[in-house]
Amino acid sequence: MHAGPYISAVALTRPIQQDRYLLKIPAVRYLLEQGPLVLSRPVTFLVGENGTGKSTLLEAIAAAYGFNPEGGTKNFRFSTAQSHSELWKCLTLTKRGWASDGFFLRAESFFNAATYIDQADDEPSFAPPLIDSYGGVSLHQQSHGESFLSLVQNRFGGHGVYLLDEPEAALSPMRQMTLLAEMDALVKDSSQFIISTHSPILMTFPGAEILQLDCHGITSVPYQDTEHYQITRRFLENPERMLRYLLER
């Protein structure tokens, strides 16, 4: 591993102009009131309830780093809908070293990224087909989970920055464990991951920092203290009791 994470801090250095929605998001308020968010480890998880700003923050980091806001590499230039916020324009990233690879995965726009790859190969070119870097088979010709793992196993080359937004949406529990193994190999090959997730499986990655986003801001928490772990454990230990509580009318 190189001397430290390629992205070591995220700071809000420009004013957010008249965007009341952004100012209500806890993650944005944290940057505004508490200062830079420090990323000190090769793997960082952003966790928390819906609406706390996990995906918004990850998307802004990706765009500020130079990735296509809808997903892909820095060279992806497709745009299907202007759904991302302008937060990225207000951020400054502290960078260390030079990453030779990178990818931003958005679960909700993965279909669009796969389409872009197919369409790029339809254009006349003397270069090798782009799909060769993704396993040689169209991502549309695989299941969602298969195409996602094909992307990680074939396109992620190490010495990279990989930003993943809720990757568990595509993966069974077993495939999530496969992703953990792939992440471990890439981290050992000088890579950094920043991942927004609800998965208590992915959060077990050794040495990762778990940043919990809630109404109080952003706090580093141990795995066992996350709501995801506690609720999942309680449910699996006594599903009948939990269901009785949930389904009582």
PDB file of C-alpha atoms in Angstrom:
ATOM      1  CA  MET A   1       0.000   0.000   0.000  1.00  0.00           C
ATOM      2  CA  HIS A   2       1.230   3.528  -0.740  1.00  0.00           C
ATOM      3  CA  ALA A   3       1.769   6.120   1.986  1.00  0.00           C
ATOM      4  CA  GLY A   4      -1.945   6.756   2.569  1.00  0.00           C
ATOM      5  CA  PRO A   5      -5.360   6.930   0.938  1.00  0.00           C
ATOM      6  CA  TYR A   6      -5.400   8.738  -2.410  1.00  0.00           C
ATOM      7  CA  ILE A   7      -8.296  10.846  -1.104  1.00  0.00           C
ATOM      8  CA  SER A   8      -7.401  11.740   2.476  1.00  0.00           C
ATOM      9  CA  ALA A   9      -9.890  14.515   3.257  1.00  0.00           C
ATOM     10  CA  VAL A  10     -13.098  16.072   1.970  1.00  0.00           C
ATOM     11  CA  ALA A  11     -13.792  19.728   2.722  1.00  0.00           C
ATOM     12  CA  LEU A  12     -16.601  22.133   1.914  1.00  0.00           C
ATOM     13  CA  THR A  13     -14.666  25.166   0.685  1.00  0.00           C
ATOM     14  CA  ARG A  14     -17.242  27.051  -1.393  1.00  0.00           C
ATOM     15  CA  PRO A  15     -20.655  28.315  -0.309  1.00  0.00           C
ATOM     16  CA  ILE A  16     -23.727  26.338  -1.286  1.00  0.00           C
ATOM     17  CA  GLN A  17     -25.867  28.753  -3.196  1.00  0.00           C
ATOM     18  CA  GLN A  18     -29.567  28.736  -2.407  1.00  0.00           C
ATOM     19  CA  ASP A  19     -29.965  24.972  -2.189  1.00  0.00           C
ATOM     20  CA  ARG A  20     -32.098  24.391   0.871  1.00  0.00           C
ATOM     21  CA  TYR A  21     -32.335  20.661   0.170  1.00  0.00           C
ATOM     22  CA  LEU A  22     -28.577  20.192   0.424  1.00  0.00           C
ATOM     23  CA  LEU A  23     -28.378  22.255   3.598  1.00  0.00           C
ATOM     24  CA  LYS A  24     -30.873  19.922   5.286  1.00  0.00           C
ATOM     25  CA  ILE A  25     -28.743  16.825   4.647  1.00  0.00           C
ATOM     26  CA  PRO A  26     -26.813  15.789   7.807  1.00  0.00           C
ATOM     27  CA  ALA A  27     -23.628  14.921   5.901  1.00  0.00           C
ATOM     28  CA  VAL A  28     -23.562  18.359   4.287  1.00  0.00           C
ATOM     29  CA  ARG A  29     -24.276  20.109   7.580  1.00  0.00           C
ATOM     30  CA  TYR A  30     -21.361  18.219   9.133  1.00  0.00           C
ATOM     31  CA  LEU A  31     -18.957  19.525   6.479  1.00  0.00           C
ATOM     32  CA  LEU A  32     -20.362  23.008   6.915  1.00  0.00           C
ATOM     33  CA  GLU A  33     -20.238  23.073  10.723  1.00  0.00           C
ATOM     34  CA  GLN A  34     -17.483  20.637  11.712  1.00  0.00           C
ATOM     35  CA  GLY A  35     -14.964  21.037   8.926  1.00  0.00           C
ATOM     36  CA  PRO A  36     -13.179  18.499   6.706  1.00  0.00           C
ATOM     37  CA  LEU A  37     -14.017  14.802   6.767  1.00  0.00           C
ATOM     38  CA  VAL A  38     -10.771  12.871   7.193  1.00  0.00           C
ATOM     39  CA  LEU A  39     -10.343   9.535   5.385  1.00  0.00           C
ATOM     40  CA  SER A  40      -7.440   7.756   7.035  1.00  0.00           C
ATOM     41  CA  ARG A  41      -7.838   4.127   5.920  1.00  0.00           C
ATOM     42  CA  PRO A  42      -7.817   2.230   2.633  1.00  0.00           C
ATOM     43  CA  VAL A  43     -11.482   1.271   3.084  1.00  0.00           C
ATOM     44  CA  THR A  44     -14.162   3.646   4.348  1.00  0.00           C
ATOM     45  CA  PHE A  45     -17.839   2.770   4.709  1.00  0.00           C
ATOM     46  CA  LEU A  46     -20.558   5.413   4.776  1.00  0.00           C
ATOM     47  CA  VAL A  47     -23.537   3.992   6.658  1.00  0.00           C
ATOM     48  CA  GLY A  48     -26.797   5.316   8.019  1.00  0.00           C
ATOM     49  CA  GLU A  49     -30.502   5.612   7.409  1.00  0.00           C
ATOM     50  CA  ASN A  50     -31.993   6.722   4.112  1.00  0.00           C
ATOM     51  CA  GLY A  51     -31.823  10.479   3.737  1.00  0.00           C
ATOM     52  CA  THR A  52     -28.683  11.044   5.802  1.00  0.00           C
ATOM     53  CA  GLY A  53     -26.616  11.878   2.715  1.00  0.00           C
ATOM     54  CA  LYS A  54     -24.512   8.768   2.042  1.00  0.00           C
ATOM     55  CA  SER A  55     -25.123   8.602  -1.696  1.00  0.00           C
ATOM     56  CA  THR A  56     -25.192  12.384  -2.088  1.00  0.00           C
ATOM     57  CA  LEU A  57     -21.786  12.693  -0.429  1.00  0.00           C
ATOM     58  CA  LEU A  58     -20.271   9.764  -2.331  1.00  0.00           C
ATOM     59  CA  GLU A  59     -21.571  11.105  -5.642  1.00  0.00           C
ATOM     60  CA  ALA A  60     -20.121  14.543  -4.903  1.00  0.00           C
ATOM     61  CA  ILE A  61     -16.724  13.046  -3.999  1.00  0.00           C
ATOM     62  CA  ALA A  62     -16.777  11.070  -7.243  1.00  0.00           C
ATOM     63  CA  ALA A  63     -17.617  14.117  -9.381  1.00  0.00           C
ATOM     64  CA  ALA A  64     -15.049  16.268  -7.565  1.00  0.00           C
ATOM     65  CA  TYR A  65     -12.428  13.582  -8.253  1.00  0.00           C
ATOM     66  CA  GLY A  66     -13.260  13.687 -11.951  1.00  0.00           C
ATOM     67  CA  PHE A  67     -15.514  10.673 -12.419  1.00  0.00           C
ATOM     68  CA  ASN A  68     -18.629  10.822 -14.547  1.00  0.00           C
ATOM     69  CA  PRO A  69     -21.446  11.644 -12.047  1.00  0.00           C
ATOM     70  CA  GLU A  70     -23.595   8.823 -13.439  1.00  0.00           C
ATOM     71  CA  GLY A  71     -20.849   6.262 -12.979  1.00  0.00           C
ATOM     72  CA  GLY A  72     -17.872   4.786 -14.772  1.00  0.00           C
ATOM     73  CA  THR A  73     -14.315   5.971 -15.176  1.00  0.00           C
ATOM     74  CA  LYS A  74     -13.008   9.478 -15.753  1.00  0.00           C
ATOM     75  CA  ASN A  75     -13.311   8.777 -19.484  1.00  0.00           C
ATOM     76  CA  PHE A  76     -17.030   7.948 -19.423  1.00  0.00           C
ATOM     77  CA  ARG A  77     -18.944  10.842 -20.935  1.00  0.00           C
ATOM     78  CA  PHE A  78     -22.550   9.660 -21.082  1.00  0.00           C
ATOM     79  CA  SER A  79     -25.367  11.601 -19.451  1.00  0.00           C
ATOM     80  CA  THR A  80     -28.963  10.396 -19.332  1.00  0.00           C
ATOM     81  CA  ALA A  81     -30.452  12.592 -16.606  1.00  0.00           C
ATOM     82  CA  GLN A  82     -29.186  15.543 -14.575  1.00  0.00           C
ATOM     83  CA  SER A  83     -30.004  13.883 -11.262  1.00  0.00           C
ATOM     84  CA  HIS A  84     -26.822  14.671  -9.337  1.00  0.00           C
ATOM     85  CA  SER A  85     -26.516  17.675  -7.054  1.00  0.00           C
ATOM     86  CA  GLU A  86     -24.128  20.600  -7.426  1.00  0.00           C
ATOM     87  CA  LEU A  87     -22.432  19.728  -4.123  1.00  0.00           C
ATOM     88  CA  TRP A  88     -19.291  18.521  -5.906  1.00  0.00           C
ATOM     89  CA  LYS A  89     -18.565  22.067  -7.097  1.00  0.00           C
ATOM     90  CA  CYS A  90     -18.308  23.158  -3.454  1.00  0.00           C
ATOM     91  CA  LEU A  91     -15.909  20.417  -2.354  1.00  0.00           C
ATOM     92  CA  THR A  92     -12.125  20.332  -2.213  1.00  0.00           C
ATOM     93  CA  LEU A  93     -10.426  16.937  -1.964  1.00  0.00           C
ATOM     94  CA  THR A  94      -7.043  16.495  -0.328  1.00  0.00           C
ATOM     95  CA  LYS A  95      -5.158  14.007  -2.502  1.00  0.00           C
ATOM     96  CA  ARG A  96      -2.042  11.978  -1.889  1.00  0.00           C
ATOM     97  CA  GLY A  97      -0.121  10.226  -4.618  1.00  0.00           C
ATOM     98  CA  TRP A  98      -1.409   9.314  -8.046  1.00  0.00           C
ATOM     99  CA  ALA A  99      -3.958   6.580  -8.677  1.00  0.00           C
ATOM    100  CA  SER A 100      -3.551   4.868 -12.042  1.00  0.00           C
ATOM    101  CA  ASP A 101      -7.039   3.352 -11.991  1.00  0.00           C
ATOM    102  CA  GLY A 102     -10.495   4.189 -10.718  1.00  0.00           C
ATOM    103  CA  PHE A 103     -14.218   3.613 -11.077  1.00  0.00           C
ATOM    104  CA  PHE A 104     -17.423   5.058  -9.668  1.00  0.00           C
ATOM    105  CA  LEU A 105     -20.239   2.506  -9.399  1.00  0.00           C
ATOM    106  CA  ARG A 106     -23.803   3.700  -8.894  1.00  0.00           C
ATOM    107  CA  ALA A 107     -26.289   0.871  -8.472  1.00  0.00           C
ATOM    108  CA  GLU A 108     -29.104   2.976  -9.878  1.00  0.00           C
ATOM    109  CA  SER A 109     -27.242   3.859 -13.095  1.00  0.00           C
ATOM    110  CA  PHE A 110     -25.210   0.705 -13.687  1.00  0.00           C
ATOM    111  CA  PHE A 111     -27.503  -0.131 -16.612  1.00  0.00           C
ATOM    112  CA  ASN A 112     -26.538   3.155 -18.261  1.00  0.00           C
ATOM    113  CA  ALA A 113     -22.819   2.498 -17.769  1.00  0.00           C
ATOM    114  CA  ALA A 114     -23.180  -0.972 -19.327  1.00  0.00           C
ATOM    115  CA  THR A 115     -25.035   0.557 -22.282  1.00  0.00           C
ATOM    116  CA  TYR A 116     -22.290   3.150 -22.744  1.00  0.00           C
ATOM    117  CA  ILE A 117     -19.667   0.384 -22.975  1.00  0.00           C
ATOM    118  CA  ASP A 118     -21.665  -1.461 -25.642  1.00  0.00           C
ATOM    119  CA  GLN A 119     -22.286   1.717 -27.626  1.00  0.00           C
ATOM    120  CA  ALA A 120     -18.637   2.770 -27.462  1.00  0.00           C
ATOM    121  CA  ASP A 121     -17.649  -0.527 -29.077  1.00  0.00           C
ATOM    122  CA  ASP A 122     -20.150   0.083 -31.881  1.00  0.00           C
ATOM    123  CA  GLU A 123     -18.149   3.131 -32.959  1.00  0.00           C
ATOM    124  CA  PRO A 124     -15.305   2.631 -35.507  1.00  0.00           C
ATOM    125  CA  SER A 125     -12.001   2.387 -33.680  1.00  0.00           C
ATOM    126  CA  PHE A 126      -8.534   0.935 -34.066  1.00  0.00           C
ATOM    127  CA  ALA A 127      -8.270   0.303 -30.329  1.00  0.00           C
ATOM    128  CA  PRO A 128      -9.117  -3.044 -28.705  1.00  0.00           C
ATOM    129  CA  PRO A 129     -12.826  -3.363 -27.889  1.00  0.00           C
ATOM    130  CA  LEU A 130     -13.689  -1.654 -24.616  1.00  0.00           C
ATOM    131  CA  ILE A 131     -15.614  -4.725 -23.481  1.00  0.00           C
ATOM    132  CA  ASP A 132     -12.322  -6.668 -23.376  1.00  0.00           C
ATOM    133  CA  SER A 133     -11.517  -4.770 -20.171  1.00  0.00           C
ATOM    134  CA  TYR A 134     -14.813  -5.938 -18.651  1.00  0.00           C
ATOM    135  CA  GLY A 135     -14.467  -9.696 -19.202  1.00  0.00           C
ATOM    136  CA  GLY A 136     -15.255  -9.833 -22.916  1.00  0.00           C
ATOM    137  CA  VAL A 137     -19.015 -10.359 -22.474  1.00  0.00           C
ATOM    138  CA  SER A 138     -21.565  -7.551 -22.593  1.00  0.00           C
ATOM    139  CA  LEU A 139     -22.614  -6.643 -19.073  1.00  0.00           C
ATOM    140  CA  HIS A 140     -26.195  -6.666 -20.370  1.00  0.00           C
ATOM    141  CA  GLN A 141     -25.847 -10.368 -21.185  1.00  0.00           C
ATOM    142  CA  GLN A 142     -25.216 -11.244 -17.544  1.00  0.00           C
ATOM    143  CA  SER A 143     -27.333 -11.000 -14.426  1.00  0.00           C
ATOM    144  CA  HIS A 144     -26.972  -7.831 -12.365  1.00  0.00           C
ATOM    145  CA  GLY A 145     -24.805  -9.619  -9.807  1.00  0.00           C
ATOM    146  CA  GLU A 146     -22.693 -11.402 -12.414  1.00  0.00           C
ATOM    147  CA  SER A 147     -22.076  -8.220 -14.367  1.00  0.00           C
ATOM    148  CA  PHE A 148     -21.098  -6.339 -11.220  1.00  0.00           C
ATOM    149  CA  LEU A 149     -18.572  -8.957 -10.151  1.00  0.00           C
ATOM    150  CA  SER A 150     -17.292  -9.176 -13.728  1.00  0.00           C
ATOM    151  CA  LEU A 151     -16.651  -5.448 -13.549  1.00  0.00           C
ATOM    152  CA  VAL A 152     -14.726  -5.743 -10.276  1.00  0.00           C
ATOM    153  CA  GLN A 153     -12.754  -8.828 -11.285  1.00  0.00           C
ATOM    154  CA  ASN A 154     -11.829  -7.697 -14.793  1.00  0.00           C
ATOM    155  CA  ARG A 155     -11.853  -3.899 -14.843  1.00  0.00           C
ATOM    156  CA  PHE A 156     -10.517  -2.981 -11.388  1.00  0.00           C
ATOM    157  CA  GLY A 157      -6.760  -3.189 -11.895  1.00  0.00           C
ATOM    158  CA  GLY A 158      -5.282  -2.016  -8.599  1.00  0.00           C
ATOM    159  CA  HIS A 159      -3.488   1.213  -7.640  1.00  0.00           C
ATOM    160  CA  GLY A 160      -6.936   2.740  -7.910  1.00  0.00           C
ATOM    161  CA  VAL A 161      -9.718   4.720  -6.281  1.00  0.00           C
ATOM    162  CA  TYR A 162     -13.008   2.816  -6.280  1.00  0.00           C
ATOM    163  CA  LEU A 163     -16.226   4.468  -5.134  1.00  0.00           C
ATOM    164  CA  LEU A 164     -19.179   2.097  -4.762  1.00  0.00           C
ATOM    165  CA  ASP A 165     -22.745   3.171  -4.028  1.00  0.00           C
ATOM    166  CA  GLU A 166     -24.727   0.348  -2.373  1.00  0.00           C
ATOM    167  CA  PRO A 167     -23.039  -2.523  -4.232  1.00  0.00           C
ATOM    168  CA  GLU A 168     -25.034  -5.053  -2.191  1.00  0.00           C
ATOM    169  CA  ALA A 169     -28.093  -4.140  -4.288  1.00  0.00           C
ATOM    170  CA  ALA A 170     -26.737  -6.461  -6.973  1.00  0.00           C
ATOM    171  CA  LEU A 171     -25.226  -9.179  -4.812  1.00  0.00           C
ATOM    172  CA  SER A 172     -26.417 -12.195  -2.853  1.00  0.00           C
ATOM    173  CA  PRO A 173     -24.839 -12.721   0.576  1.00  0.00           C
ATOM    174  CA  MET A 174     -22.388 -15.214  -0.944  1.00  0.00           C
ATOM    175  CA  ARG A 175     -21.427 -12.783  -3.704  1.00  0.00           C
ATOM    176  CA  GLN A 176     -20.934 -10.066  -1.108  1.00  0.00           C
ATOM    177  CA  MET A 177     -18.337 -12.322   0.487  1.00  0.00           C
ATOM    178  CA  THR A 178     -16.714 -12.720  -2.939  1.00  0.00           C
ATOM    179  CA  LEU A 179     -16.574  -8.932  -3.183  1.00  0.00           C
ATOM    180  CA  LEU A 180     -14.812  -8.798   0.195  1.00  0.00           C
ATOM    181  CA  ALA A 181     -12.108 -11.116  -1.163  1.00  0.00           C
ATOM    182  CA  GLU A 182     -11.732  -9.006  -4.318  1.00  0.00           C
ATOM    183  CA  MET A 183     -11.485  -5.854  -2.216  1.00  0.00           C
ATOM    184  CA  ASP A 184      -8.785  -7.407  -0.055  1.00  0.00           C
ATOM    185  CA  ALA A 185      -6.653  -8.226  -3.102  1.00  0.00           C
ATOM    186  CA  LEU A 186      -7.102  -4.710  -4.489  1.00  0.00           C
ATOM    187  CA  VAL A 187      -6.299  -3.026  -1.158  1.00  0.00           C
ATOM    188  CA  LYS A 188      -3.108  -5.078  -0.987  1.00  0.00           C
ATOM    189  CA  ASP A 189      -2.401  -3.716  -4.472  1.00  0.00           C
ATOM    190  CA  SER A 190      -2.469  -0.105  -3.250  1.00  0.00           C
ATOM    191  CA  SER A 191      -6.147   0.703  -3.751  1.00  0.00           C
ATOM    192  CA  GLN A 192      -8.694   2.779  -1.851  1.00  0.00           C
ATOM    193  CA  PHE A 193     -12.414   2.108  -1.476  1.00  0.00           C
ATOM    194  CA  ILE A 194     -15.132   4.485  -0.316  1.00  0.00           C
ATOM    195  CA  ILE A 195     -18.427   2.617  -0.096  1.00  0.00           C
ATOM    196  CA  SER A 196     -21.951   3.662   0.760  1.00  0.00           C
ATOM    197  CA  THR A 197     -23.731   0.590   2.090  1.00  0.00           C
ATOM    198  CA  HIS A 198     -26.453  -0.958   4.231  1.00  0.00           C
ATOM    199  CA  SER A 199     -24.765  -4.373   4.221  1.00  0.00           C
ATOM    200  CA  PRO A 200     -23.586  -5.747   7.588  1.00  0.00           C
ATOM    201  CA  ILE A 201     -21.574  -8.303   5.585  1.00  0.00           C
ATOM    202  CA  LEU A 202     -19.502  -5.757   3.690  1.00  0.00           C
ATOM    203  CA  MET A 203     -18.921  -3.695   6.833  1.00  0.00           C
ATOM    204  CA  THR A 204     -16.845  -6.533   8.305  1.00  0.00           C
ATOM    205  CA  PHE A 205     -13.877  -5.744   6.049  1.00  0.00           C
ATOM    206  CA  PRO A 206     -10.780  -5.897   8.302  1.00  0.00           C
ATOM    207  CA  GLY A 207      -9.362  -2.530   9.292  1.00  0.00           C
ATOM    208  CA  ALA A 208     -12.077  -0.503   7.573  1.00  0.00           C
ATOM    209  CA  GLU A 209     -13.407   2.692   9.093  1.00  0.00           C
ATOM    210  CA  ILE A 210     -17.186   2.864   9.437  1.00  0.00           C
ATOM    211  CA  LEU A 211     -18.540   6.384   9.338  1.00  0.00           C
ATOM    212  CA  GLN A 212     -22.107   6.591  10.589  1.00  0.00           C
ATOM    213  CA  LEU A 213     -24.228   9.394   9.189  1.00  0.00           C
ATOM    214  CA  ASP A 214     -27.194  10.525  11.264  1.00  0.00           C
ATOM    215  CA  CYS A 215     -28.933  13.663  12.510  1.00  0.00           C
ATOM    216  CA  HIS A 216     -25.903  14.412  14.697  1.00  0.00           C
ATOM    217  CA  GLY A 217     -23.457  14.423  11.793  1.00  0.00           C
ATOM    218  CA  ILE A 218     -20.741  11.912  10.937  1.00  0.00           C
ATOM    219  CA  THR A 219     -19.175   9.660  13.583  1.00  0.00           C
ATOM    220  CA  SER A 220     -16.648   6.830  13.380  1.00  0.00           C
ATOM    221  CA  VAL A 221     -18.186   3.762  15.027  1.00  0.00           C
ATOM    222  CA  PRO A 222     -17.151   0.154  15.733  1.00  0.00           C
ATOM    223  CA  TYR A 223     -18.878  -2.489  13.633  1.00  0.00           C
ATOM    224  CA  GLN A 224     -20.840  -3.934  16.566  1.00  0.00           C
ATOM    225  CA  ASP A 225     -22.237  -0.480  17.377  1.00  0.00           C
ATOM    226  CA  THR A 226     -23.822   0.052  13.989  1.00  0.00           C
ATOM    227  CA  GLU A 227     -27.588  -0.131  13.806  1.00  0.00           C
ATOM    228  CA  HIS A 228     -27.237  -2.462  10.809  1.00  0.00           C
ATOM    229  CA  TYR A 229     -25.370  -5.050  12.858  1.00  0.00           C
ATOM    230  CA  GLN A 230     -27.581  -4.763  15.933  1.00  0.00           C
ATOM    231  CA  ILE A 231     -30.901  -4.984  14.102  1.00  0.00           C
ATOM    232  CA  THR A 232     -29.752  -7.819  11.834  1.00  0.00           C
ATOM    233  CA  ARG A 233     -28.420  -9.785  14.801  1.00  0.00           C
ATOM    234  CA  ARG A 234     -31.622  -9.302  16.814  1.00  0.00           C
ATOM    235  CA  PHE A 235     -33.759 -10.342  13.888  1.00  0.00           C
ATOM    236  CA  LEU A 236     -31.761 -13.481  13.052  1.00  0.00           C
ATOM    237  CA  GLU A 237     -31.567 -14.560  16.701  1.00  0.00           C
ATOM    238  CA  ASN A 238     -35.343 -14.434  17.111  1.00  0.00           C
ATOM    239  CA  PRO A 239     -37.199 -13.730  13.839  1.00  0.00           C
ATOM    240  CA  GLU A 240     -40.551 -14.891  15.253  1.00  0.00           C
ATOM    241  CA  ARG A 241     -40.404 -12.337  18.053  1.00  0.00           C
ATOM    242  CA  MET A 242     -39.409  -9.551  15.703  1.00  0.00           C
ATOM    243  CA  LEU A 243     -42.166 -10.440  13.256  1.00  0.00           C
ATOM    244  CA  ARG A 244     -44.769 -10.515  16.008  1.00  0.00           C
ATOM    245  CA  TYR A 245     -43.700  -7.033  17.011  1.00  0.00           C
ATOM    246  CA  LEU A 246     -43.670  -5.740  13.429  1.00  0.00           C
ATOM    247  CA  LEU A 247     -46.913  -7.324  12.281  1.00  0.00           C
ATOM    248  CA  GLU A 248     -49.115  -6.675  15.296  1.00  0.00           C
ATOM    249  CA  ARG A 249     -52.108  -4.566  14.401  1.00  0.00           C
TER     250      ARG A 249
END
